[in-house]
Coordinates of C-alpha atoms and ligand atoms in Angstrom, one line a residue:
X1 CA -1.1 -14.4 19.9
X2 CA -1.5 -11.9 17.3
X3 CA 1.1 -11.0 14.5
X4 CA 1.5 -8.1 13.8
X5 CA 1.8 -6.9 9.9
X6 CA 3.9 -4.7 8.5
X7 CA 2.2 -1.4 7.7
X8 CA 2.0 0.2 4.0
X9 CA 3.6 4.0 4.8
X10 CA 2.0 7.2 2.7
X11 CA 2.9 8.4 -0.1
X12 CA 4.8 11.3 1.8
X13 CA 6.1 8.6 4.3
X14 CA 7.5 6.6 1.5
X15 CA 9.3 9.4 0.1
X16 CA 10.5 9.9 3.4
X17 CA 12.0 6.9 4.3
X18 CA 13.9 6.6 1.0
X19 CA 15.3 9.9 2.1
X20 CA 16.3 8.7 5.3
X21 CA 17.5 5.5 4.0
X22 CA 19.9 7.9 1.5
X23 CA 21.0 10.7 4.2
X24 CA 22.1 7.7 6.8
X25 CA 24.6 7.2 4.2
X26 CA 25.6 10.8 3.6
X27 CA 27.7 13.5 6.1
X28 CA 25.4 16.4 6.4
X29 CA 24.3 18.3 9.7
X30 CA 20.9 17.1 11.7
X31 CA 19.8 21.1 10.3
X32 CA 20.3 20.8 6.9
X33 CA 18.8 17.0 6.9
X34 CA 16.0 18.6 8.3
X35 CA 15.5 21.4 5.7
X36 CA 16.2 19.6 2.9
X37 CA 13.4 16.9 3.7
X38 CA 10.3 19.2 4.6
X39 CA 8.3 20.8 2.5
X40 CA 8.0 24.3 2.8
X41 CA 4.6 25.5 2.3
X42 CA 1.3 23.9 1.0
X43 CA -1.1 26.3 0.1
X44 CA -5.1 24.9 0.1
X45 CA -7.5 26.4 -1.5
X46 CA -11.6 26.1 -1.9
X47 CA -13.3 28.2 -4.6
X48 CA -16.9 28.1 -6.3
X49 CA -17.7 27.6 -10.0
X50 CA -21.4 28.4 -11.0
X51 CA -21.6 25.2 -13.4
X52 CA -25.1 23.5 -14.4
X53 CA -27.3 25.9 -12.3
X54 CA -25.1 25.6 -9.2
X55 CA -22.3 26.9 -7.1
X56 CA -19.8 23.5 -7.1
X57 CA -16.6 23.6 -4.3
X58 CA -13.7 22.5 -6.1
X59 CA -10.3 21.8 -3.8
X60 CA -6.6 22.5 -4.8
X61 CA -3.7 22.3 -3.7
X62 CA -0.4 24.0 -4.9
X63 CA 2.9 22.5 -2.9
X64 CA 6.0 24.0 -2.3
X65 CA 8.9 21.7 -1.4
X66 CA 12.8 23.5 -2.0
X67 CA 13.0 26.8 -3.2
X68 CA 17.1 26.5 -2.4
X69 CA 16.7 27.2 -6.7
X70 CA 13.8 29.2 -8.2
X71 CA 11.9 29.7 -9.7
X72 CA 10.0 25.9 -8.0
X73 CA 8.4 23.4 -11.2
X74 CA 6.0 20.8 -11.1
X75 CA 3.1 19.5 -12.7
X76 CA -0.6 19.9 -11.7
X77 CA -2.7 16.9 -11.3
X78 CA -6.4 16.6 -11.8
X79 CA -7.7 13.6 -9.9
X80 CA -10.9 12.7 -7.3
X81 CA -8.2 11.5 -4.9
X82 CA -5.8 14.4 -5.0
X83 CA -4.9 15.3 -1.4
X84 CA -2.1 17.0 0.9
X85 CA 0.0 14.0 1.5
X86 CA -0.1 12.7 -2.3
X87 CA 1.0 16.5 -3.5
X88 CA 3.6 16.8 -1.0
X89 CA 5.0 14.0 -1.9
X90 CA 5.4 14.8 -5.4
X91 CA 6.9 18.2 -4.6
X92 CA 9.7 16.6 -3.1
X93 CA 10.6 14.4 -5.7
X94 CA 10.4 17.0 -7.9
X95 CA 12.8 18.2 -5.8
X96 CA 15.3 15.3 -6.4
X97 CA 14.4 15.1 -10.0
X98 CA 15.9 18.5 -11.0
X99 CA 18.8 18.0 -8.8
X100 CA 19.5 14.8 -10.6
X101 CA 19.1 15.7 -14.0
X102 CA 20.4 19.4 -13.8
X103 CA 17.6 21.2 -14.4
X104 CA 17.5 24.9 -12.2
X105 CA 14.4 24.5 -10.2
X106 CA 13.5 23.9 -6.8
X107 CA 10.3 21.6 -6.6
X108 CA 6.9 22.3 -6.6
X109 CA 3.4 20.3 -7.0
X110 CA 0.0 21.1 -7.3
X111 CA -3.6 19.2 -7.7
X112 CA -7.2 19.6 -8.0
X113 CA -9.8 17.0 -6.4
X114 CA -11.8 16.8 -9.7
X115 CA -12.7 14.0 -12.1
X116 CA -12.1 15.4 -15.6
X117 CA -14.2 13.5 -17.2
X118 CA -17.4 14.3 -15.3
X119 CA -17.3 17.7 -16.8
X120 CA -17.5 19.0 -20.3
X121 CA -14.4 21.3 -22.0
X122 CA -16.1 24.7 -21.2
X123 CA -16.7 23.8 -17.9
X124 CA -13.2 22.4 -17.8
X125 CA -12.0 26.0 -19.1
X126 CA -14.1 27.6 -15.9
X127 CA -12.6 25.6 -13.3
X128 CA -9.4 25.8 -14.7
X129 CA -9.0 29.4 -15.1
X130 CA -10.8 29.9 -11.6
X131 CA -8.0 27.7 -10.3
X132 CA -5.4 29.4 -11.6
X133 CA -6.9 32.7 -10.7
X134 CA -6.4 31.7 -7.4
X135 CA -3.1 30.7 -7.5
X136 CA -1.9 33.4 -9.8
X137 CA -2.8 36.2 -7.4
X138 CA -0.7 34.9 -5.0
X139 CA 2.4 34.5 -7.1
X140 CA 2.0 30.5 -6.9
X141 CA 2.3 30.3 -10.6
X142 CA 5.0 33.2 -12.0
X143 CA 7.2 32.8 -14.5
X144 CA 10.1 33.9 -12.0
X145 CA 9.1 32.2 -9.0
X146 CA 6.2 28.7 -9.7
X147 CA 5.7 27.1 -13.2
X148 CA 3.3 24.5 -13.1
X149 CA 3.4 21.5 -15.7
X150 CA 0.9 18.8 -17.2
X151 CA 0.6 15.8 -14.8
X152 CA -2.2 12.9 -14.7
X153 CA -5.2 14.3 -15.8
X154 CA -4.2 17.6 -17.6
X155 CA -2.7 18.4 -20.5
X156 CA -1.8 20.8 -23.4
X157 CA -5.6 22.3 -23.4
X158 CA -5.3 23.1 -19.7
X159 CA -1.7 24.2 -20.2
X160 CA -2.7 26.9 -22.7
X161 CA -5.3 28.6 -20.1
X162 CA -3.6 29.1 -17.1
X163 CA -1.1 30.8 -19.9
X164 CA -3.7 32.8 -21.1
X165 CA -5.6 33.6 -17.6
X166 CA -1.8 34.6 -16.2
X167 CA -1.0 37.0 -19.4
X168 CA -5.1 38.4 -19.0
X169 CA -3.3 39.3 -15.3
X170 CA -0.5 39.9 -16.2
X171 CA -0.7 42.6 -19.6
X172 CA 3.1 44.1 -19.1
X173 CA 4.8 41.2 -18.4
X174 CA 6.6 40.5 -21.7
X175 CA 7.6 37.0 -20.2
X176 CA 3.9 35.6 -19.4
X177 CA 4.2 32.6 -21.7
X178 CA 6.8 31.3 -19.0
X179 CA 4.7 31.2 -16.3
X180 CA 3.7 27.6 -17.3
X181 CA 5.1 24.7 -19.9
X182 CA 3.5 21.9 -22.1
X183 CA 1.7 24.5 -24.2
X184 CA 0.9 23.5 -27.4
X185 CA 3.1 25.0 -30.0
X186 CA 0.9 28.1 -30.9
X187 CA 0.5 29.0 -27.7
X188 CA 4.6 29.4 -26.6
X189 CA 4.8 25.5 -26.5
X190 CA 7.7 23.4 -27.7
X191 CA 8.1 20.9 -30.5
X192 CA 8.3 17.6 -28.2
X193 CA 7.1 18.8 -24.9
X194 CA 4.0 16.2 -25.4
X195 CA 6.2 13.3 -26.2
X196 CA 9.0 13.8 -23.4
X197 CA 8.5 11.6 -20.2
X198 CA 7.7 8.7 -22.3
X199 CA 10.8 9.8 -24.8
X200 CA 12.8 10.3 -21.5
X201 CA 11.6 6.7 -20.6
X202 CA 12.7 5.2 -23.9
X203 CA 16.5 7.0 -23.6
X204 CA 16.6 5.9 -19.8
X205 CA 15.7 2.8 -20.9
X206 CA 18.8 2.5 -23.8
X207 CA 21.2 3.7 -21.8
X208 CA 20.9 1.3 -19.3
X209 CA 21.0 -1.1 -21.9
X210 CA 24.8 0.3 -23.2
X211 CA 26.1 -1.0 -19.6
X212 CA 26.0 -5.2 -19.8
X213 CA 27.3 -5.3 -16.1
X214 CA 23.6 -3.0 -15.5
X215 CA 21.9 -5.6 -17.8
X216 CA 23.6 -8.5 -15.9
X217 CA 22.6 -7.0 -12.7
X218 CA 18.8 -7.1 -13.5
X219 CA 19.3 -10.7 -14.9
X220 CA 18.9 -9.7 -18.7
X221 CA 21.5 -9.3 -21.4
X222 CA 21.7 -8.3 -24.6
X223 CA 19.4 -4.9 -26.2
X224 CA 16.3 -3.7 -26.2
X225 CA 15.4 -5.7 -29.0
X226 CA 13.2 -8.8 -28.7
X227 CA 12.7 -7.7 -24.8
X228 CA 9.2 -8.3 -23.3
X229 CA 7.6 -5.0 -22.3
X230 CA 4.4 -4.8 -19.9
X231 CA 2.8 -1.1 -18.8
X232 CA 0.4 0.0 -16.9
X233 CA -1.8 3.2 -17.8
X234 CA -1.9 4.3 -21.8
X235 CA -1.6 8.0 -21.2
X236 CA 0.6 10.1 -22.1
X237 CA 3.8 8.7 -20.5
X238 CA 2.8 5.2 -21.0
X239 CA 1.7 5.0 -24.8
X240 CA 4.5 7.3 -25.3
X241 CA 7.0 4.7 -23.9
X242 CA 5.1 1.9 -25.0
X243 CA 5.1 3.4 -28.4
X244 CA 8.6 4.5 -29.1
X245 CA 9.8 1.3 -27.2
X246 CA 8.2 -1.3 -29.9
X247 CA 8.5 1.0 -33.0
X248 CA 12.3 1.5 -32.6
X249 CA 13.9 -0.3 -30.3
X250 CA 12.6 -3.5 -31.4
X251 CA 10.5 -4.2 -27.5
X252 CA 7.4 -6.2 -27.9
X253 CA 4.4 -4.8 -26.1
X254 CA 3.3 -8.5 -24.5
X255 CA 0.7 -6.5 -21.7
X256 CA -1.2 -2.7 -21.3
X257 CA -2.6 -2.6 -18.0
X258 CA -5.9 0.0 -17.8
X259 CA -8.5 1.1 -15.2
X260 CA -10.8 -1.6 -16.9
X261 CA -8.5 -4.5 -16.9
X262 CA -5.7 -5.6 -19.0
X263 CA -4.9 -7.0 -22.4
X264 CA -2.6 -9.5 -23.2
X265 CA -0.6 -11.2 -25.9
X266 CA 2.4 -13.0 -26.6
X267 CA 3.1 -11.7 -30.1
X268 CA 3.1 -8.2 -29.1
X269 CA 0.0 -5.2 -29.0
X270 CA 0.0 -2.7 -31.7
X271 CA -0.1 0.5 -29.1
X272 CA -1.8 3.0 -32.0
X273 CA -4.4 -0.1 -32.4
X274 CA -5.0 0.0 -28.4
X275 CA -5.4 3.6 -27.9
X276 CA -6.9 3.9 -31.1
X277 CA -9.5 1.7 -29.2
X278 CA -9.6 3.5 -26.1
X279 CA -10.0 6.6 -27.6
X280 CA -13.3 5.1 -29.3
X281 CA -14.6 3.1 -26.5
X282 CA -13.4 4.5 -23.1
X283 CA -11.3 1.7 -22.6
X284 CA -9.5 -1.5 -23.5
X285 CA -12.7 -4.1 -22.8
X286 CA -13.7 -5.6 -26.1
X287 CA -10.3 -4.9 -28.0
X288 CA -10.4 -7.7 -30.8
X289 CA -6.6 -8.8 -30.9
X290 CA -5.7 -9.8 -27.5
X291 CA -6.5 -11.9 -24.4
X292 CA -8.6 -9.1 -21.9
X293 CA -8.0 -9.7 -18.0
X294 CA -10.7 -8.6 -15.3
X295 CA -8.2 -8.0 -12.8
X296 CA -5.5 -5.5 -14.5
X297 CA -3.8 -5.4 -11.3
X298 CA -2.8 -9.2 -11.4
X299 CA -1.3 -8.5 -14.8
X300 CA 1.4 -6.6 -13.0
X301 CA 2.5 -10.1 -11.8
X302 CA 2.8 -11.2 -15.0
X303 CA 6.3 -12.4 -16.8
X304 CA 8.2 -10.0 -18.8
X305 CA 11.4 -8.7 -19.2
X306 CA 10.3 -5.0 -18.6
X307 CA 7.7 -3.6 -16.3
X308 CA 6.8 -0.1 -17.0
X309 CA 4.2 1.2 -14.2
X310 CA 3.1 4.6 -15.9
X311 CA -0.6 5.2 -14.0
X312 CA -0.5 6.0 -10.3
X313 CA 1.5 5.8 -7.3
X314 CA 1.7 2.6 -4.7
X315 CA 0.4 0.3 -7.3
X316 CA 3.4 -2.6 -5.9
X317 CA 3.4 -2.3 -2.7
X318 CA 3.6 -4.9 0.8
X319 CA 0.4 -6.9 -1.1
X320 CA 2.2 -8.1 -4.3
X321 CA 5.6 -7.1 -4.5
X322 CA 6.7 -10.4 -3.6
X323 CA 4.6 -11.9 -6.4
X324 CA 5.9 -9.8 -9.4
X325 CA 8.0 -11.5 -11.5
X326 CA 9.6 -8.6 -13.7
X327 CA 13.8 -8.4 -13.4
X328 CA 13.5 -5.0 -14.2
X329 CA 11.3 -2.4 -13.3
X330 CA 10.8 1.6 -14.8
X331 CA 9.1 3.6 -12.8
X332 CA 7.8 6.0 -15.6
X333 CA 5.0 6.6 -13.0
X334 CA 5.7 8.8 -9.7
X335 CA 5.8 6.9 -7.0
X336 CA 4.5 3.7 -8.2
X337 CA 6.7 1.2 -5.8
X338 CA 5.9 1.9 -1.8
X339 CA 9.0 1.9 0.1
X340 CA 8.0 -1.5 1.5
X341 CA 7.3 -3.0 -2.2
X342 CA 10.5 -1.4 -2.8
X343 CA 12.2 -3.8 0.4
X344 CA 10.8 -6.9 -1.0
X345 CA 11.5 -6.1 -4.5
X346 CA 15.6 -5.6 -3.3
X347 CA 15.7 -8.4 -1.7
X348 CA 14.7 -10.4 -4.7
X349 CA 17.2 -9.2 -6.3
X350 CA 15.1 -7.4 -8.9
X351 CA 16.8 -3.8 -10.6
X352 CA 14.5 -0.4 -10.7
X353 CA 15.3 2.4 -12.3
X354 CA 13.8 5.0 -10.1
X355 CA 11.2 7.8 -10.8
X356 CA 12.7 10.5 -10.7
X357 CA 15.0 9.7 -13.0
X358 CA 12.4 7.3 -15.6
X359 CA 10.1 9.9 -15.8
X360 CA 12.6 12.8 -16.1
X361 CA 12.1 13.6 -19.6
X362 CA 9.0 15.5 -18.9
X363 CA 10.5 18.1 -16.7
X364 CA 13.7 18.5 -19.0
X365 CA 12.2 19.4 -21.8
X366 CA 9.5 21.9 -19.6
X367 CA 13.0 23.6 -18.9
X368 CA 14.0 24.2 -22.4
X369 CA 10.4 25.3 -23.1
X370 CA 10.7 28.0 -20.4
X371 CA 14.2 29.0 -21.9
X372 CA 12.9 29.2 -25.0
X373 CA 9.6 31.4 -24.0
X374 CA 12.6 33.6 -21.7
X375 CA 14.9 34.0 -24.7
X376 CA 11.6 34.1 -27.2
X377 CA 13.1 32.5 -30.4
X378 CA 12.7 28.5 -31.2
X379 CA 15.5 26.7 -30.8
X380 CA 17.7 26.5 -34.1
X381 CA 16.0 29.4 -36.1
X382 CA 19.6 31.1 -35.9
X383 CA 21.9 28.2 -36.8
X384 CA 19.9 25.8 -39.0
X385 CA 20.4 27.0 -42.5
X386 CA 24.2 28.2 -41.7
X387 CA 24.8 24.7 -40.4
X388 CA 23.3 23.3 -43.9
X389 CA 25.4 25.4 -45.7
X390 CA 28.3 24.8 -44.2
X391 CA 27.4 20.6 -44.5
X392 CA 26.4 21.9 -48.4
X393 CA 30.1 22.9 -48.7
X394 CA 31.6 19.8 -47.5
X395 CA 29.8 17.5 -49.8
X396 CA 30.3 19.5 -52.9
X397 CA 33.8 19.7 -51.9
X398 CA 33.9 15.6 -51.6
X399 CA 31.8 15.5 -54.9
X400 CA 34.4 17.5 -56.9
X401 CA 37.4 15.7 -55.3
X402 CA 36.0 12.5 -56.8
X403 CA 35.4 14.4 -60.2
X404 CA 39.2 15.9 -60.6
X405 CA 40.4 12.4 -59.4
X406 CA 38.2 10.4 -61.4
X407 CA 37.2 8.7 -58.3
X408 CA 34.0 7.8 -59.3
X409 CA 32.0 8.5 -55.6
X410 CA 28.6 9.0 -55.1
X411 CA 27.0 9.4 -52.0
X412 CA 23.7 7.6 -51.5
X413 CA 20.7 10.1 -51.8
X414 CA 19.6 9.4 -49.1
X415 CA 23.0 9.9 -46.5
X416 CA 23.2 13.2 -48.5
X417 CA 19.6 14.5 -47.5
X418 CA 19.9 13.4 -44.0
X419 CA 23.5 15.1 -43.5
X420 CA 22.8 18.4 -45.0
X421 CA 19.5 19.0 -43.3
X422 CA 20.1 21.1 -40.0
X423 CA 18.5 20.4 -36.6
X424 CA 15.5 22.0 -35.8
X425 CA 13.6 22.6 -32.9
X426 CA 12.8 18.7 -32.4
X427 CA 16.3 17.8 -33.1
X428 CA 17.6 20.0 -30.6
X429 CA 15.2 19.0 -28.0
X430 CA 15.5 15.4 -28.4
X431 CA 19.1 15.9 -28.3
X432 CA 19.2 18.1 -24.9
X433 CA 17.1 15.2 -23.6
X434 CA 19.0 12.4 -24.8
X435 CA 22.3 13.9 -23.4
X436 CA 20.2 14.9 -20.1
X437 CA 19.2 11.0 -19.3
X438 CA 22.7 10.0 -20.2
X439 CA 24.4 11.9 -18.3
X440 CA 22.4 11.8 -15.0
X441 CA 22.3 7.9 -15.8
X442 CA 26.2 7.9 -15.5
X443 CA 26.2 10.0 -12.4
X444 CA 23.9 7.5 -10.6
X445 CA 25.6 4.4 -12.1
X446 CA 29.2 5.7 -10.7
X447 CA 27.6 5.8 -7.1
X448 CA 25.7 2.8 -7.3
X449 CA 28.9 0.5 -8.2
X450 CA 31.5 3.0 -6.7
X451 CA 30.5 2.9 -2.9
X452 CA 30.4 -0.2 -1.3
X453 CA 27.5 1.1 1.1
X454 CA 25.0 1.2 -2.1
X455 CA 23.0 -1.4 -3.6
X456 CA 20.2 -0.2 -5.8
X457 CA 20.0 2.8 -8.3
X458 CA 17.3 4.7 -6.2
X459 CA 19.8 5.0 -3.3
X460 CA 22.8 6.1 -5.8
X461 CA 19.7 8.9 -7.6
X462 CA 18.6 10.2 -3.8
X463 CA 22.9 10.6 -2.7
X464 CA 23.4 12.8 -5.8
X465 CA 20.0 14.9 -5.8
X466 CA 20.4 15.5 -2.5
X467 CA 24.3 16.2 -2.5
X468 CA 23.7 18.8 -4.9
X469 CA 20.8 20.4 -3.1
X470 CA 22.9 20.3 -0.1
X471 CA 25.7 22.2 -1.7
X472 CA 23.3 24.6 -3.1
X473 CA 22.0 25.5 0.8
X474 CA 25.7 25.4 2.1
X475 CA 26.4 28.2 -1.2
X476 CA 23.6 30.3 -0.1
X477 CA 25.3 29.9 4.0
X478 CA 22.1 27.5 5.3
Ligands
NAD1 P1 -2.5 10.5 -18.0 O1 -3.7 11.0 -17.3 O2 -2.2 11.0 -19.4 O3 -2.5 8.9 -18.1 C1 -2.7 8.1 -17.0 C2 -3.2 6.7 -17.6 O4 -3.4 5.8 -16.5 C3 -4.6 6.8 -18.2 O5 -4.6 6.2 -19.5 C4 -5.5 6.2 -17.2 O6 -6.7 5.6 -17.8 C5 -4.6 5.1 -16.6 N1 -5.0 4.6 -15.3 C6 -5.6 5.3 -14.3 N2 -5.9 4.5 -13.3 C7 -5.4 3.3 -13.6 C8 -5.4 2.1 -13.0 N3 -5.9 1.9 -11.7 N4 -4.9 1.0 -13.6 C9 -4.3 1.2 -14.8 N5 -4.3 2.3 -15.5 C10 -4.9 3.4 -14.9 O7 -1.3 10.8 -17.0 P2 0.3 10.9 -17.3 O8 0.6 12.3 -17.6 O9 0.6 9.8 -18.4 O10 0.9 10.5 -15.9 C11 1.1 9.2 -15.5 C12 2.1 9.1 -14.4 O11 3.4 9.7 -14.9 C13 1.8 9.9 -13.1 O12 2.4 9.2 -12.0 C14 2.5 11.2 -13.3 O13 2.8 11.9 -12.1 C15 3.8 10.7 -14.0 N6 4.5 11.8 -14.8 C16 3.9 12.4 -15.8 C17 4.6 13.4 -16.5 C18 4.0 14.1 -17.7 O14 4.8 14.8 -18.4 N7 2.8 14.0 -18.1 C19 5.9 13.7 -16.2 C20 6.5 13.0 -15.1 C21 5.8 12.0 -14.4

């Protein structure tokens, strides 16, 4: 007799049957089901760069999920095993992800099959502007209709030219710096674009913490402080969460997961030390200050308070789940739970904050980026000196009270530097994203413990994304 054992779905099929697991629960027609859940187009493409004495093939892929709002966002990835089902799959969360935090976009994905480290920067450059060449002339990144993002593997540097290739394409288009976000900040960036997902993490992460029936619910209590943190993948999301997690909010750092194995310690990792390190020697092997695992993957099993997967997708899946022993789980990562791993993980009783909400933050502040390059002034540059001179009045006013009454007040320097200064462009941005993650928090917590038909906080984020794309077909008579 043979037993049969469960299968591990896709990427895409995972998506999929959360969706399905979500629109059982809702009221809408078999038609609009339908469209909401496919993705629209995927466009392939195959072009030659001359590089090193020869023409090399490169493959991308640029995915378009829901373009019920436009113009469609998402990030591009550069990784060996990019492929159709993996970029699909991200263009429909991305879907679900601006839905849930009320950002205007339908969603969109694209990816290059390319390891980035195999090449050097100018070569980088080639490929990159040959790749957005491609999609550029057929309008698949246009600051109307497709901005692309950073995602695993690109950054800033790759950010800045597709910007550039698009405005060399583009000479009379006085909005070209939109057609893309996570520029750096010469280039039509915006302060705290680079930070964001892992900020986003960090805020997701504190607000769930103001809710003690949440906490109680994933077995914890108390704050942030003192909890036990392990992530997976240093980059940008992860040392950003990691980082911002132990300098301020009191989390101690007790694993880092990378490609080369993990490193462990019970007192807590200095993240600038580790990446520090990994910047130097291409990984965390041979880092002084910490117990270093072979297998990085066991170290997912490890016990913590916090697990923050923030490398790839599928890494707990049908083949572990049942052995990790985290209460609560952030999936800064896309994707990073399979829907089976998912099953097992519910069943235990264990409390996830899903994707695409964790990793939000990025796409957030990639909207006020593009509203900034659309309205072409930084955030504040109008208000911030009238607001310190309107705080200047107050405290002079307070000062000479205390004078005339012989009160005797003082302020403490440093409350008084703190008030008066206005909000800049940081300010502004962290506080757009903080109120962002709060807010879509609440709207998921009010599902998950107001219907009686949902258990877990990725069912409660999937019924409002897709309510409101829903209505959004039904306004435009779908
Ligand atoms: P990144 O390339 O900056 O970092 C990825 C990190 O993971 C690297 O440090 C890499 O060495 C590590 N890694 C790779 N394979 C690993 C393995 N097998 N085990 C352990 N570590 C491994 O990428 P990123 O931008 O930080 O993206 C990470 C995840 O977050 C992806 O799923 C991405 O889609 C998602 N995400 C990123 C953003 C963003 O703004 N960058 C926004 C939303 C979601």
């Amino acid at each position: 007799m043979t037993i049969s054992q469960p299968i591990e779905p896709s990427f895409r099929d995972s998506v999929d049957i959360m969706f399905n697991r979500a629109v059982a629960l809702m009221d809408l027609s078999p038609g609009l089901e339908e469209k909401i859940r496919v993705c629209n187009a995927t466009y392939t493409v195959r072009f030659g760069v001359r590089l090193r004495g020869a023409i090399h093939t490169f493959t991308g892929y640029r995915s378009v999920h829901s373009e019920h709002m436009e113009p469609v966002k998402g990030g591009i990835r550069y990784a060996l095993n990019v492929h159709q089902d993996e970029v699909e799959a991200l263009a429909a969360l991305m879907t679900y992800k601006c839905a849930l935090v009320e950002v205007p976009y339908g969603g969109s994905k694209g990816g290059l099959c390319i390891d980035p480290r195999a090449w050097d920067e100018h070569e980088m450059e080639q490929i990159t502007r040959r790749f957005a060449y491609e999609l550029i002339k057929r309008d698949m990144i246009n600051p109307a209709q497709n901005v692309p993002a950073p995602d695993m593997g690109t950054g800033e540097r790759e950010m800045a030219w597709i910007a550039d290739q698009y405005a060399r394409m583009n000479t009379t288009d006085i909005n070209a710096r939109a057609c893309v976000t996570g520029k750096p900040l010469n280039a039509g960036g915006i302060a705290g674009r680079v930070e964001a997902t892992g900020r986003g993490v960090q805020f997701a992460l504190r607000e769930f913490f103001r809710h003690p029936e949440d906490v109680a619910a994933a077995h914890l209590s108390g704050s942030l402080d003192g909890k036990r943190v392990i992530v997976q993948g240093l980059g940008n999301v992860g040392y950003h969460a990691a980082k911002f997690l132990s300098e301020e909010d009191g989390c101690k750092i007790v694993g880092i997961i990378e490609r080369d194995g993990a490193l462990i310690s019970d007192t807590g990792l200095d993240v600038e030390a580790v990446k520090a390190w990994i910047a130097k020697h291409g990984g965390v092997t041979g880092y002084p200050d910490a117990q270093h695992h072979a297998d990085g993957a066991a170290v997912l099993e490890a016990e913590c308070d916090i697990l923050i997967p923030a490398a790839l997708e599928g890494v707990i899946n049908l083949g572990n789940a049942a052995r990790i022993s985290a209460p609560l789980i952030v999936e800064a990562a896309n994707g990073p739970i399979t829907a089976g791993g998912d099953e097992i993980l519910r069943a235990k009783g264990a409390v996830i904050i899903p994707d695409m909400f964790a990793n939000a933050g990025g796409v957030t502040v990639s909207y006020f980026e593009w509203v900034k390059n659309l309205s072409h002034i930084r955030f504040g540059r109008m208000e911030r000196r009238a607001e310190e001179s309107r705080h200047q009045m107050l405290i002079s006013e307070l000062e000479r009270l205390s004078a005339d009454k012989g009160l005797g007040w003082t302020l403490s320097p440093g409350f008084k530097t703190e008030y008066l200064r206005g909000a800049g462009e940081l300010e502004l941005v962290r506080s757009g994203l903080d109120d962002t993650m709060r807010t879509a928090y609440q709207a998921m917590r009010e599902v998950w413990h107001g219907r009686d038909d949902v258990h877990d906080l990725r069912m409660a984020a999937y019924l409002v994304s897709i309510g409101r794309v829903a209505s959004s077909y039904r306004a435009k008579g779908l």
